[in-house]
Coordinates of C-alpha atoms in Angstrom, one line a residue:
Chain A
X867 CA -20.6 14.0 43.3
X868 CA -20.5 13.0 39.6
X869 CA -19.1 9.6 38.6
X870 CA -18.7 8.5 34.9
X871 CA -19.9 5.1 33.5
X872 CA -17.4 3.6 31.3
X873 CA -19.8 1.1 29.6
X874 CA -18.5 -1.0 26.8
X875 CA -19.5 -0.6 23.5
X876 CA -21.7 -2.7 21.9
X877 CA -21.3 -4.5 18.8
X878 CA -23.1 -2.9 16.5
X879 CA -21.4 0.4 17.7
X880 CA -17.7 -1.1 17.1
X881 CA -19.2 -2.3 13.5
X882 CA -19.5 1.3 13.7
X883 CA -16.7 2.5 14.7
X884 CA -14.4 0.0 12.5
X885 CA -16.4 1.2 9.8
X886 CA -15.3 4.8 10.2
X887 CA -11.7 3.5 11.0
X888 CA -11.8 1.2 7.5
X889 CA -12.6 4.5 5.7
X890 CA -9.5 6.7 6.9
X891 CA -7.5 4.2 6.9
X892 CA -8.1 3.5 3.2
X893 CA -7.4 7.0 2.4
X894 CA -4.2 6.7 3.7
X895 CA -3.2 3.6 2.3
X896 CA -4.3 4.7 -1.1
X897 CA -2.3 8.6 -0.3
X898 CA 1.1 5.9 0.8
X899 CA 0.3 4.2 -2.7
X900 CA 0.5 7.4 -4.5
X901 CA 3.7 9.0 -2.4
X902 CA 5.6 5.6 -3.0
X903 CA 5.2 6.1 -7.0
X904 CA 5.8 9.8 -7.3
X905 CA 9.2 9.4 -4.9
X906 CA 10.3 5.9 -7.0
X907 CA 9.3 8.4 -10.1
X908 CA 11.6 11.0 -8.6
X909 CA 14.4 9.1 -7.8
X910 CA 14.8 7.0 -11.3
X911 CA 14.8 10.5 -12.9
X912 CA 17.8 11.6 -10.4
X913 CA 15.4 14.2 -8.3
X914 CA 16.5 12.6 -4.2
X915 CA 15.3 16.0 -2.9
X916 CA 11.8 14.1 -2.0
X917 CA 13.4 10.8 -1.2
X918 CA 13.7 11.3 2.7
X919 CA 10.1 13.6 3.3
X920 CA 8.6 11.2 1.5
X921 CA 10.1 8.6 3.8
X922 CA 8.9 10.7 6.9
X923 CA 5.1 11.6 5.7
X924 CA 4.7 7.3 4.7
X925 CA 5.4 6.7 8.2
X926 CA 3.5 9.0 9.7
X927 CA 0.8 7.3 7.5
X928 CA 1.3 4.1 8.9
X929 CA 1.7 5.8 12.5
X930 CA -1.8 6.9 12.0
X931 CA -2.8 3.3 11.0
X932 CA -1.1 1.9 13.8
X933 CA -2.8 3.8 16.2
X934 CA -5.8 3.6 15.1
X935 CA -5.5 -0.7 15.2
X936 CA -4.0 -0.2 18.4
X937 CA -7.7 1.6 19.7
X938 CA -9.2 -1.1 17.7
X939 CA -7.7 -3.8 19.9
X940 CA -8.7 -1.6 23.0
X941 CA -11.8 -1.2 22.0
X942 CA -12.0 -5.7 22.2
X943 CA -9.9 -5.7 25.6
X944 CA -12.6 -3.5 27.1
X945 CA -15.3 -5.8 25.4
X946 CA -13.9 -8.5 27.2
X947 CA -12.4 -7.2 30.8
X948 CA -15.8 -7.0 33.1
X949 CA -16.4 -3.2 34.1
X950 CA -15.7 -2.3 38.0
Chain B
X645 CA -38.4 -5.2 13.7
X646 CA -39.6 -8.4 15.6
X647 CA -37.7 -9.4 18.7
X648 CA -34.6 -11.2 18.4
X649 CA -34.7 -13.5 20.8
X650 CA -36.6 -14.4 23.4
X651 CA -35.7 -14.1 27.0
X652 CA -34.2 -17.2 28.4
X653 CA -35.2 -17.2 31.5
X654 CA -38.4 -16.9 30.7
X655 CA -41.1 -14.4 32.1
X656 CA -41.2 -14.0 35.5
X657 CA -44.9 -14.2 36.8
X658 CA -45.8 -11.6 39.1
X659 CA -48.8 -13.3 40.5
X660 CA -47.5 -14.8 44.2
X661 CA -50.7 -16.9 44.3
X662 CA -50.8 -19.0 40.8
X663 CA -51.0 -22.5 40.9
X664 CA -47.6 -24.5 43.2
X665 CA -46.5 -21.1 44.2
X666 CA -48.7 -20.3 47.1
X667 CA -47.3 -18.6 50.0
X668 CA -44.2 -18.1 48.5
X669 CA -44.0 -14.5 48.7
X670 CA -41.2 -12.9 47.4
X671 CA -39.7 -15.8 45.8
X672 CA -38.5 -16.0 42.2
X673 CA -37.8 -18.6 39.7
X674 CA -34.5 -20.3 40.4
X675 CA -33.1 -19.7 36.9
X676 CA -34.0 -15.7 37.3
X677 CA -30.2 -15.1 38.4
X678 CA -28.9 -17.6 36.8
X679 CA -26.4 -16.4 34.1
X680 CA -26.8 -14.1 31.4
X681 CA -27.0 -14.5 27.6
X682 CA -24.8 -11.5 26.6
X683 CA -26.5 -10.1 23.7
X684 CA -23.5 -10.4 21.3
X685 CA -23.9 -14.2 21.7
X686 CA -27.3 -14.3 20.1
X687 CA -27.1 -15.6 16.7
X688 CA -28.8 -13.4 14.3
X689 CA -30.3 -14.5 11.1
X690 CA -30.0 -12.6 8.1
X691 CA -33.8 -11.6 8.3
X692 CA -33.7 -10.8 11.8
X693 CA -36.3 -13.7 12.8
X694 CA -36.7 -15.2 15.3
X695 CA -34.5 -18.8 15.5
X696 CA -37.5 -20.7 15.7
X697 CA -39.4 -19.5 12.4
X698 CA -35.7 -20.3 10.3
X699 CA -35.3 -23.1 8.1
X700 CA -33.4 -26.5 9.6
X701 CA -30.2 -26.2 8.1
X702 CA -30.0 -22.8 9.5
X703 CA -30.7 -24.1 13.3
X704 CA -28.5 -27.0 12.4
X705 CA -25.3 -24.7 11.2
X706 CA -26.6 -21.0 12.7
X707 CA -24.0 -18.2 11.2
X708 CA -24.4 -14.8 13.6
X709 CA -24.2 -12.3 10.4
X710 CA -23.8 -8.9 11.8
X711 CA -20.9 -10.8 13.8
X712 CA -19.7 -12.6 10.7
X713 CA -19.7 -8.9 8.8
X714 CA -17.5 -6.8 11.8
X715 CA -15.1 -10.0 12.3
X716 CA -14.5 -9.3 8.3
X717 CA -14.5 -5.6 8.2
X718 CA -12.0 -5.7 11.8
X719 CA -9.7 -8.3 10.1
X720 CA -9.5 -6.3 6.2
X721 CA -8.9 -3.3 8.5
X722 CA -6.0 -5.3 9.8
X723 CA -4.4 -6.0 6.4
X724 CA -4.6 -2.7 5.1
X725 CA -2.7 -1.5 7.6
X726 CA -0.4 -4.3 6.8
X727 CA -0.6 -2.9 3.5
X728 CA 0.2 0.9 4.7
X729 CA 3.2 -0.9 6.3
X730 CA 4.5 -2.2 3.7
X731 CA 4.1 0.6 1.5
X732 CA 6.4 2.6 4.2
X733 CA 8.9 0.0 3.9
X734 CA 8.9 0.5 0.2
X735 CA 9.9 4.2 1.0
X736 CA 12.4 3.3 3.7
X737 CA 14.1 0.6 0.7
X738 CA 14.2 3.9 -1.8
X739 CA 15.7 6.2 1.2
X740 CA 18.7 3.7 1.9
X741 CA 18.9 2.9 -2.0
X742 CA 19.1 6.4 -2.2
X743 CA 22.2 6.6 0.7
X744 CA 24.0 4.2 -1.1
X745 CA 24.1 5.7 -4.3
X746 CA 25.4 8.8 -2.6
X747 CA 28.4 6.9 -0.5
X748 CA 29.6 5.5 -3.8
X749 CA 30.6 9.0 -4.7
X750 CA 31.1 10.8 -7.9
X751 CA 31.5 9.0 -11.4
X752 CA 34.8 8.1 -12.8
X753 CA 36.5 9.3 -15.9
X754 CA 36.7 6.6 -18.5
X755 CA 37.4 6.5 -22.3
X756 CA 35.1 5.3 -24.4
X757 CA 36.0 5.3 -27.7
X758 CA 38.0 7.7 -30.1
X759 CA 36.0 9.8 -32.7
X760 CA 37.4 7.8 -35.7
X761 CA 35.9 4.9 -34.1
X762 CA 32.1 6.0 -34.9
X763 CA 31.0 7.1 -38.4
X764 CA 28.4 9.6 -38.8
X765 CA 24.7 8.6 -38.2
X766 CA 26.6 5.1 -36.4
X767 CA 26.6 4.1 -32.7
X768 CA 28.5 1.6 -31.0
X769 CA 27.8 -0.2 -27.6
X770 CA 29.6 0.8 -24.4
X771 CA 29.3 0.1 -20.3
X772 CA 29.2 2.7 -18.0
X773 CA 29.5 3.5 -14.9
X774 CA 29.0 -0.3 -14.3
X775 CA 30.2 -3.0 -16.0
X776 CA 26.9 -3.9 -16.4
X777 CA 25.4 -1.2 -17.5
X778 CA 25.5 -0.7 -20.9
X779 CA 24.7 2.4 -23.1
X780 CA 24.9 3.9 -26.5
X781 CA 27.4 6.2 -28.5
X782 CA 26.0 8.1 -31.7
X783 CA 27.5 10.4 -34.0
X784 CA 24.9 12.6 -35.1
X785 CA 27.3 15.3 -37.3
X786 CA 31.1 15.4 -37.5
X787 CA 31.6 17.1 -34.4
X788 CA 28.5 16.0 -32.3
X789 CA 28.0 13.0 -30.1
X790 CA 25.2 12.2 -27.8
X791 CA 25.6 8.9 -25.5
X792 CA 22.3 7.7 -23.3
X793 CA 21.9 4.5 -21.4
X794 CA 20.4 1.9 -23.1
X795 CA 18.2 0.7 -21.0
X796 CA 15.0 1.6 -21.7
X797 CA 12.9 3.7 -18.8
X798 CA 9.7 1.4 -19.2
X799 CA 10.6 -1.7 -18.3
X800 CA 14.2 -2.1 -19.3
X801 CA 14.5 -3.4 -22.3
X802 CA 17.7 -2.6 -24.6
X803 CA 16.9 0.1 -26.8
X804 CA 17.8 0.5 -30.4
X805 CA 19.4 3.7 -32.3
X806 CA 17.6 4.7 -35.4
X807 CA 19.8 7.6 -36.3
X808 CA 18.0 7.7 -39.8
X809 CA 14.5 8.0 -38.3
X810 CA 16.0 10.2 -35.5
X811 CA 14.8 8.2 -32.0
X812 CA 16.0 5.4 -30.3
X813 CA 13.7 2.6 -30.5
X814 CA 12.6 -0.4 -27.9
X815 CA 11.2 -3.0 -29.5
X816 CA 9.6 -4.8 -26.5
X817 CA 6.5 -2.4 -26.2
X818 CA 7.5 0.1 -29.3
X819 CA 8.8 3.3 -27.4
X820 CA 10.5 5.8 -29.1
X821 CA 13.0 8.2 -27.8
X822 CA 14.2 11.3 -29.3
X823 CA 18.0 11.0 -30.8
X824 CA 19.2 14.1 -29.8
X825 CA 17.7 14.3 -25.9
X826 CA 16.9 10.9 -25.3
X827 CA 13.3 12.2 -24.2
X828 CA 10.2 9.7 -24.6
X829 CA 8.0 10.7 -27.9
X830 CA 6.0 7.9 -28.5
X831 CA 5.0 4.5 -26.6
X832 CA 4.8 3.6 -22.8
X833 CA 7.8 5.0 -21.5
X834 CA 7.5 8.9 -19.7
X835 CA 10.9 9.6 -18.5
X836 CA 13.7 10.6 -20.9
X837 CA 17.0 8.1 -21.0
X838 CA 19.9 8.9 -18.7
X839 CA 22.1 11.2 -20.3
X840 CA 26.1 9.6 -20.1
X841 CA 28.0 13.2 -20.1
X842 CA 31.3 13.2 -22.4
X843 CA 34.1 15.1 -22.6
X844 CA 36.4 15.3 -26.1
X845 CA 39.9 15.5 -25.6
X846 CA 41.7 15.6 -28.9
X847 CA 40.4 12.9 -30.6
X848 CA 39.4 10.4 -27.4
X849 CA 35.9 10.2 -26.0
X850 CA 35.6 10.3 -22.3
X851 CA 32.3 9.5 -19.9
X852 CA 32.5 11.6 -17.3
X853 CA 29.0 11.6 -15.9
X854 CA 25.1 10.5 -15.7
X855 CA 22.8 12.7 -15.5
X856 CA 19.1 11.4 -14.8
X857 CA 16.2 13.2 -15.1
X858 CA 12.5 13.5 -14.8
X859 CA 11.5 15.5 -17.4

């Protein structure tokens, strides 16, 4: 019979892993920085064809973010709960 | 690497018959099970020795480094999604700016001037479709007329017309539109000036329109 070993991770493998995180989540800020200036661009000069994708994609930016602070904070609970 | 830390509970000593533990086989220590130091609770110096061998102030005020450095990372991780968030709310404010520009509807009809009122190569000042927002009548031959916003595509400013040198002009960081199109030639500004649409009925001058654009 198998049995799996959920074993917390240490610290320097979340310094790790929140260094990874940090670096896609940067991407993404820096793509929503670039989306929110071509759409204001856009719809000064009368072009609201882009207004409401440009809406959808930021939030699926910050969807990815999100979820990815939400495994952060997972990541701690498990730190802190004892393993049975 | 030289070993962080030593164990607390100190090395246990195998030897059953060392001195005041005679007979006592198979007993241990009484601090053997006594709690554990987790190993994220050991503060680390920044050259990795041991907490003996470190100067006094750093026993006196000890600061766990790699601790220090994922508590900082963790937390700017936090703010940049702050950030992200707020940069989606940004695009949520443009999408219902955007709604409410569409529920006001189309632009009204309103007469602006009448064509004796402008001499050639003159312009005269007049709002539209706010009251608010003011723009700019020229007369660029006896039968042509060209009307653009005023307001300057950089940072607002009030433009200027220049019908001799052929732009409009903003003074406040020296952009320069053409007369004719209202498109940026020189200076900060990279979108043209909205276009006010007219219509000539007789001899009145009616705005009838906006027309933005990007290019």
């Amino acid at each position: 019979m198998r049995t799996t070993v959920h074993r917390p991770f240490s610290r320097d493998q979340r310094a790790t892993i929140v260094y990874g995180m940090l670096a896609f989540v940067l991407i993404i800020v820096i793509l929503q920085l670039w989306l929110l200036t071509a759409t204001m661009n856009a719809w000064l000069g009368g072009d609201d064809s882009v207004v409401l994708p440009a809406a959808a994609a930021s939030l699926g930016c910050l969807g990815l973010n999100g979820g990815l602070l939400w495994y952060l904070g997972r990541l701690e609970r498990g730190r802190r709960q004892p393993s049975g | 690497m030289s070993e962080v830390t030593s164990d607390p509970r100190g090395p246990i000593d195998p030897q059953v018959n060392t001195s005041g533990r005679e007979g006592l086989t198979g007993t241990a220590p009484a601090n053997l099970y006594g709690p554990l130091v987790e190993r994220e609770q050991i503060t680390i110096a920044p050259d990795f020795a041991p907490a003996d061998t470190q100067p006094a102030w750093r026993q006196d005020f000890p600061i766990d480094w790699p601790q220090d450095q994922y508590v900082e990372r963790r937390d700017f991780m936090k703010f940049m999604v702050l950030t992200s968030a707020a940069f989606a709310v940004g695009q949520l404010w443009i999408a219902a700016q955007n709604w409410w520009r569409r529920q006001n509807g189309s632009y009204e009809i309103r007469r602006i001037a009448s064509v004796d009122d402008v001499a050639v190569g003159g312009a005269i000042v007049f709002t539209y479709p706010a009251e608010h927002d003011r723009c700019l009548l020229v007369r660029t031959s006896d039968t042509q007329f060209v009307a653009f916003s005023q307001k300057c595509t950089h940072l607002s400013c009030a433009v200027i017309p220049r019908p001799e040198e052929g732009i409009f002009f903003c003074p406040c960081h020296e952009g320069r539109f053409d007369l004719r199109s209202g498109a940026p030639t020189a200076g900060p500004p990279r979108r043209p000036l909205p276009r006010i649409l007219l219509d000539i009925r007789g001899r009145t001058i009616y705005a009838v329109g906006v027309e933005e654009r990007t290019v």
